[in-house]
Each structure stands twice: as structure tokens, then as C-alpha cells.
PDB file of C-alpha atoms in Angstrom:
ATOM      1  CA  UNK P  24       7.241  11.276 -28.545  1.00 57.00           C
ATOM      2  CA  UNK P  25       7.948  12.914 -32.063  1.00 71.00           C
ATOM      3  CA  UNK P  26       7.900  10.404 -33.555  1.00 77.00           C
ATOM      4  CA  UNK P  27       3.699   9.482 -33.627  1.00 91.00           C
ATOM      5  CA  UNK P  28       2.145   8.046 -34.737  1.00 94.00           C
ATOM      6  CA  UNK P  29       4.989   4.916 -34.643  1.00 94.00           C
ATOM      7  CA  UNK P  30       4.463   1.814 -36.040  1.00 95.00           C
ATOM      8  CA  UNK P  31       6.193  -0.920 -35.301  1.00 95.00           C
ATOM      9  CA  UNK P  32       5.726  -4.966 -35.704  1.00 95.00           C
ATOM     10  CA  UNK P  33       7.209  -7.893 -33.980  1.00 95.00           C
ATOM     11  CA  UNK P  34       6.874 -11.961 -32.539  1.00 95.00           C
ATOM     12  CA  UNK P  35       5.037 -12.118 -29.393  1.00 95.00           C
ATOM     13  CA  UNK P  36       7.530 -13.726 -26.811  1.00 93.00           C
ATOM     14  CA  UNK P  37       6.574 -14.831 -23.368  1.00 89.00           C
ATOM     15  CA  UNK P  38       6.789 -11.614 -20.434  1.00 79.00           C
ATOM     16  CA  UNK P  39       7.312 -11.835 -16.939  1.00 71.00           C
ATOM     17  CA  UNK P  40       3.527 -13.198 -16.718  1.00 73.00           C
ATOM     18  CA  UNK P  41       2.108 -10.989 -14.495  1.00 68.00           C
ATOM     19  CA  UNK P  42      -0.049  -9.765 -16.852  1.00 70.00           C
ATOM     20  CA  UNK P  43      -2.746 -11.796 -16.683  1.00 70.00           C
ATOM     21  CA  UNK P  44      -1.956 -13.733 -13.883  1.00 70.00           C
ATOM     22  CA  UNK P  45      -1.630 -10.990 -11.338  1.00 76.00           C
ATOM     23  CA  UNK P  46      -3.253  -8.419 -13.027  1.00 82.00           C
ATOM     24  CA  UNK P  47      -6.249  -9.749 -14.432  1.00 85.00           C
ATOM     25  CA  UNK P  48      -5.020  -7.270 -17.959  1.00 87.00           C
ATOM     26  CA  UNK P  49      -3.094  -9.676 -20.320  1.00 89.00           C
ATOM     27  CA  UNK P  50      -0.738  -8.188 -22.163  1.00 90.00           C
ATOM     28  CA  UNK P  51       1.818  -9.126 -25.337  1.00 93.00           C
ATOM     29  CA  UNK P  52       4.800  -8.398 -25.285  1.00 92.00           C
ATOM     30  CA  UNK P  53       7.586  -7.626 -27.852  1.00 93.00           C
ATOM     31  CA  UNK P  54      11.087  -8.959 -27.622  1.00 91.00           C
ATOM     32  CA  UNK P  55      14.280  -7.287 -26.536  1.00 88.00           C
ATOM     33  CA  UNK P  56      15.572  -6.359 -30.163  1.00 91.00           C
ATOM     34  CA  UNK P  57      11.558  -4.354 -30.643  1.00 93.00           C
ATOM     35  CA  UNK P  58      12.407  -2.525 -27.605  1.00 90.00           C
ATOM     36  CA  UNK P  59      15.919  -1.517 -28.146  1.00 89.00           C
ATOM     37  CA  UNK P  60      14.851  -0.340 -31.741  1.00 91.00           C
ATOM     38  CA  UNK P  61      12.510   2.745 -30.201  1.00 91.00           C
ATOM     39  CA  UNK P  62      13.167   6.098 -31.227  1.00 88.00           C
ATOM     40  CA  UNK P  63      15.724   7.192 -28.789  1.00 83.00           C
ATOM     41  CA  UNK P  64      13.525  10.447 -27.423  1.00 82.00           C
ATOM     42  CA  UNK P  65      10.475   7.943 -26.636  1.00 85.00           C
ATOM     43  CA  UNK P  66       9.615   8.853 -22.997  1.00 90.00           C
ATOM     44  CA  UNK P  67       8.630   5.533 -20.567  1.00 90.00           C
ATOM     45  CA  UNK P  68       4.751   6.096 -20.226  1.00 94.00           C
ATOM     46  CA  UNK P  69       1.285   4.969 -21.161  1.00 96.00           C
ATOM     47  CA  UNK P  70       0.653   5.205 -25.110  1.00 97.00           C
ATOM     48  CA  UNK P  71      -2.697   3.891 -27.141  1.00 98.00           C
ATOM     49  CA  UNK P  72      -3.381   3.065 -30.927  1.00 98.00           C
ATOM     50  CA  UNK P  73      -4.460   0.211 -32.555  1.00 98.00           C
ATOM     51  CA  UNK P  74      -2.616  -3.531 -33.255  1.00 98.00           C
ATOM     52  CA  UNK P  75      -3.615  -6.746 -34.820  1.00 97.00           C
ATOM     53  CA  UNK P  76      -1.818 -10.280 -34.194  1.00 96.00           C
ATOM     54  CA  UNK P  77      -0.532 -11.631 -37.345  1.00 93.00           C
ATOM     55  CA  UNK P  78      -3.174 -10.648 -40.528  1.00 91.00           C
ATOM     56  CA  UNK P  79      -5.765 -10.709 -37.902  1.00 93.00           C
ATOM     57  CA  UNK P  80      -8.455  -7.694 -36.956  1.00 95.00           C
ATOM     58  CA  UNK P  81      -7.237  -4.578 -35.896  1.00 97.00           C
ATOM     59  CA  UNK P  82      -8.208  -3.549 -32.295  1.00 98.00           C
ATOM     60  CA  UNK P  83      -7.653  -0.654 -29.815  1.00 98.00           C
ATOM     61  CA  UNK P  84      -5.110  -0.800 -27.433  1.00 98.00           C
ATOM     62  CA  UNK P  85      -2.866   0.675 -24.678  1.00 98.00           C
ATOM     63  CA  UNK P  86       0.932  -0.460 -24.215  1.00 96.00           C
ATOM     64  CA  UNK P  87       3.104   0.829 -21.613  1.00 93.00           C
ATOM     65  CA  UNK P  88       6.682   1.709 -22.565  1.00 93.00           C
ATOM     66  CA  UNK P  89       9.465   1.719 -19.706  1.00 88.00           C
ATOM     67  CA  UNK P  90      11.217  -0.311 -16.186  1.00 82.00           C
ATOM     68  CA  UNK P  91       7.531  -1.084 -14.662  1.00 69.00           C
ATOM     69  CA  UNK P  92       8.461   0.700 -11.460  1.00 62.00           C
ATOM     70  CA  UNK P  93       6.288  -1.364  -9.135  1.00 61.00           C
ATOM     71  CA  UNK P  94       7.888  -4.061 -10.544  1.00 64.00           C
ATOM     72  CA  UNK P  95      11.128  -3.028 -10.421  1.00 67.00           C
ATOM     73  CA  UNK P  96      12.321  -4.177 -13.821  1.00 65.00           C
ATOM     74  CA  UNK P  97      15.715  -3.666 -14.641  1.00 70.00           C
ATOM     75  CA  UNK P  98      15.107  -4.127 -18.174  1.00 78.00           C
ATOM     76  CA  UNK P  99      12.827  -1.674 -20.575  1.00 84.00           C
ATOM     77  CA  UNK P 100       9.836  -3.759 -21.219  1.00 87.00           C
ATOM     78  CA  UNK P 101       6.639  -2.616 -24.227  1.00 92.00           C
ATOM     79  CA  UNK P 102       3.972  -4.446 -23.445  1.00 91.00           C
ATOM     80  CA  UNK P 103       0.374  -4.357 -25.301  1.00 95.00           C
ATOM     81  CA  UNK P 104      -2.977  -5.177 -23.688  1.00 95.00           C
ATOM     82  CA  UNK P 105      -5.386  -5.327 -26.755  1.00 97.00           C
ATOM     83  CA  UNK P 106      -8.783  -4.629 -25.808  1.00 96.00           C
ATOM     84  CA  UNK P 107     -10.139  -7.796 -27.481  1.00 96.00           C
ATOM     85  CA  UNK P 108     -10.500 -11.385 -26.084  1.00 92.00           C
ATOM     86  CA  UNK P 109      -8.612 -13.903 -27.831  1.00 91.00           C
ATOM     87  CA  UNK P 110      -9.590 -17.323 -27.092  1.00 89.00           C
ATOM     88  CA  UNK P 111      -5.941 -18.842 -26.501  1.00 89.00           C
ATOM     89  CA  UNK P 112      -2.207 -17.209 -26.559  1.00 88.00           C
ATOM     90  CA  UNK P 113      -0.651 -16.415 -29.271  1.00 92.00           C
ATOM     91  CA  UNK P 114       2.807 -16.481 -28.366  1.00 92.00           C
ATOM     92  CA  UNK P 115       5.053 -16.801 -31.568  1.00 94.00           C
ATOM     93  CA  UNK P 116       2.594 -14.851 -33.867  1.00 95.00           C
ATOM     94  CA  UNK P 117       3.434 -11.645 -35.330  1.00 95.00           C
ATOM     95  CA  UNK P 118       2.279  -8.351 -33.571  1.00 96.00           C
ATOM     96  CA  UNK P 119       1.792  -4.890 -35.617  1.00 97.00           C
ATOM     97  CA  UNK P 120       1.429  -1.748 -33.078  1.00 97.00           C
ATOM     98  CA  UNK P 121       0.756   1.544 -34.273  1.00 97.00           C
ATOM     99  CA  UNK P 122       1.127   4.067 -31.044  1.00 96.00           C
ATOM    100  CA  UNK P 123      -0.727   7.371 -32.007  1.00 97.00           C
ATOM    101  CA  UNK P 124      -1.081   8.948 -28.719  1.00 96.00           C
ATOM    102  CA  UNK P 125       0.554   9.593 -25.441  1.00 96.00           C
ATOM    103  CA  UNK P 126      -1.691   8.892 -22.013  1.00 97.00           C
ATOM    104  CA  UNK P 127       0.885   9.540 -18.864  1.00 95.00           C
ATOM    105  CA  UNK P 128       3.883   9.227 -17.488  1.00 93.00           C
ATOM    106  CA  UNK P 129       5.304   6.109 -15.946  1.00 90.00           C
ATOM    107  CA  UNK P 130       4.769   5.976 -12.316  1.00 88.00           C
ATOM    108  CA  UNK P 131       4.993   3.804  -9.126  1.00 85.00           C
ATOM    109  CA  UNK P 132       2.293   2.539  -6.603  1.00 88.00           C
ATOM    110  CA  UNK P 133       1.680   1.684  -3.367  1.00 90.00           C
ATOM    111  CA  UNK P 134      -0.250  -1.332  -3.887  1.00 89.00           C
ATOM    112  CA  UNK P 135      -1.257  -4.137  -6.591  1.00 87.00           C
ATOM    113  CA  UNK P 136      -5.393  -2.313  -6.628  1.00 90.00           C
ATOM    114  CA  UNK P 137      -4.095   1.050  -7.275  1.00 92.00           C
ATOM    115  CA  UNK P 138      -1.720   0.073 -10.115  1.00 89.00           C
ATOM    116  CA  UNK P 139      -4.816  -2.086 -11.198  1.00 90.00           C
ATOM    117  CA  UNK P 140      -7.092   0.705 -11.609  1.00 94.00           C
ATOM    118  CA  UNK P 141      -4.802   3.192 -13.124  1.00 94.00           C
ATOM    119  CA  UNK P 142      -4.685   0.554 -15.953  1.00 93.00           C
ATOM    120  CA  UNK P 143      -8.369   0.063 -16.184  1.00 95.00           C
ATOM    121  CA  UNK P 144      -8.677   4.052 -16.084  1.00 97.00           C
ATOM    122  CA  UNK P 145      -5.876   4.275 -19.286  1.00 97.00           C
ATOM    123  CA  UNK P 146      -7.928   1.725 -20.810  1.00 97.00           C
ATOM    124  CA  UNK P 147     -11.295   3.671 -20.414  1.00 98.00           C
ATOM    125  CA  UNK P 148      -9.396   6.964 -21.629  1.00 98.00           C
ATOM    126  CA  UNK P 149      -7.537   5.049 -24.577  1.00 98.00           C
ATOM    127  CA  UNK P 150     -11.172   4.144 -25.748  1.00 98.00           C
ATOM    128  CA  UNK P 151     -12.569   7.316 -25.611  1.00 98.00           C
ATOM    129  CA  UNK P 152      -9.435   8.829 -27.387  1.00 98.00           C
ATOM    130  CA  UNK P 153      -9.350   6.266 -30.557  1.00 98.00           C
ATOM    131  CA  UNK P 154     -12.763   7.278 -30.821  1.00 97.00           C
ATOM    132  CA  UNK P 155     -11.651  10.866 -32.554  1.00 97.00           C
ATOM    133  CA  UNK P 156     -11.171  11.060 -36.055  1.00 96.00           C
ATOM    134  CA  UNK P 157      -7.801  11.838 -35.971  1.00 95.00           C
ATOM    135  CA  UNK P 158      -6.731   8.724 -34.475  1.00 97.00           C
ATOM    136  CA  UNK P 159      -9.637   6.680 -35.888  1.00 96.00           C
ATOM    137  CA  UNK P 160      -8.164   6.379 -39.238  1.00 96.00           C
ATOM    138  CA  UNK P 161      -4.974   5.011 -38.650  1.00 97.00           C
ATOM    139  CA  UNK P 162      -7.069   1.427 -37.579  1.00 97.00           C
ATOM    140  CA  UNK P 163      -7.529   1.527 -42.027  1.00 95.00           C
ATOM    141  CA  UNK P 164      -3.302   1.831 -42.349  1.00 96.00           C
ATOM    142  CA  UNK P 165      -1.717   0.329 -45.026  1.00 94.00           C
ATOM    143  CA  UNK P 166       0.688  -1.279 -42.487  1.00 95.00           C
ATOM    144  CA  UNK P 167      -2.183  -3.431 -41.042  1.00 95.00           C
ATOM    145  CA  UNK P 168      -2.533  -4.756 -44.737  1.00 89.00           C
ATOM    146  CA  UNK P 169      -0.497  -7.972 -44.275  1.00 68.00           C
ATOM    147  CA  UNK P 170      -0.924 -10.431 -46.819  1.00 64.00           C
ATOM    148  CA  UNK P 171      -1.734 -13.796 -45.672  1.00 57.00           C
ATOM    149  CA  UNK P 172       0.390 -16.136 -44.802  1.00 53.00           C
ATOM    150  CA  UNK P 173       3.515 -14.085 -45.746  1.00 51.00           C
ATOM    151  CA  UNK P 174       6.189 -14.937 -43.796  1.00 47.00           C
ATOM    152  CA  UNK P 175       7.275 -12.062 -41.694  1.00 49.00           C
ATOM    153  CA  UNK P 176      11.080 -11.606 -40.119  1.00 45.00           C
ATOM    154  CA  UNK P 177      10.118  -9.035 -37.117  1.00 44.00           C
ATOM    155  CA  UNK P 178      10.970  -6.329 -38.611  1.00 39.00           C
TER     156      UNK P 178
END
């Protein structure tokens, strides 16, 4: 993608919950109108960078961009798993993403464990990777600097 890093900010709706359910990874996910807004080059695929829910703390994260191909989504789908644990859901609240790096391709697997630990694995790599300076300092960006309790549109 060009277009890194890309920042973008919208309400959390609910997904297909598989996320956490199946998974064990819980993920947020953006609505439709987030989605359909990308920068037409974006390739489907595993990015990282940092969010924060509403004017909260900013953490890593990894969100993957595309159809879900196990899943067999018929609809292009960005969902976030922030490596944090939030003690409840946060549906409704505003989420700020800023992707600054590309991991892999989308792909398909053979079974729930193997799609499993290629997400832990992106996770491990994303951590390592946010580590370097050069995508350390976008955690400080302006564009995590909401102020409180402004009201924000999703946009």
C-alpha cells in the first residue's frame, strides 16, 4: 500500500463474532462505509500499527484487510485485534487505526489451528516490528490527540 502509513478512524460495530468466540483473538471491527473508503490500491493482507478506542491509550495492533478466505466472506471486512485487554466491549465507541506496515498476503487454510497460529505468528512479528523507530513514533501522532469527550462523526 502507498498510501502508509494510513490513518483512519471509525464506530466499532458488531462483526461476524468469530473473533473471539472461535478464535480466541477478538477483534473490532469498522463499518461498511470505513471499508469502502480505503485507498483503492490497498492490497487484502495482514497490516500492523497502533489504535486507541475513543481518547483512550494507544496500543499495538494487527488488522487484516480483505474477504477472510476461510471464511468465505463475500463482503471486504477490516478488522483490528489490539494487543491490549479491555475489560468489556466497546461496541459503539470510536476507533482510530494508523496502519504503518504491511505483514502478508491474505491467504486460506486448511483448518481452524492453522489459521489460529498464523494470527498468533502476525501478532508476534507485528510486536517485534512496532518496536523500530520508524514505526515507534507514529504511537505519539497528533491524530491520537482526541480531545475528550468531543463528539466524533466517523470520519
Amino acid at each position: 500500500m502507498r498510501h502508509l502509513p494510513y490513518f483512519c478512524r471509525g464506530q466499532v460495530v458488531r462483526g461476524f463474532g468469530r473473533g473471539s468466540k472461535q478464535l480466541g483473538i477478538p477483534t473490532a471491527n469498522f463499518p461498511e462505509q470505513v471499508v469502502d473508503n480505503l485507498p483503492a490500491d490497498v492490497s487484502t493482507g495482514i497490516y500492523y500499527g497502533w489504535a486507541s478506542v475513543g481518547s483512550g491509550d494507544v496500543h499495538k495492533m494487527v488488522v487484516s484487510i480483505g474477504w477472510n478466505p476461510y471464511y468465505k466472506n463475500t463482503k471486504k471486512s477490516m478488522e483490528t485485534h489490539i494487543m491490549h485487554t479491555f475489560k468489556e466491549d466497546f461496541y459503539g465507541e470510536i476507533l482510530n487505526v494508523a496502519i504503518v506496515g504491511y505483514l502478508r498476503p491474505e491467504k486460506n487454510f486448511d483448518s481452524l489451528e492453522s489459521l489460529i497460529s498464523a494470527i498468533q505468528a502476525d501478532i508476534e512479528e507485528a510486536k517485534k516490528r512496532l518496536d523500530l523507530p520508524e514505526h515507534l513514533k507514529f504511537k505519539e501522532d497528533n491524530f491520537f490527540q482526541v480531545p475528550k469527550g468531543k463528539i466524533m462523526n466517523g470520519h
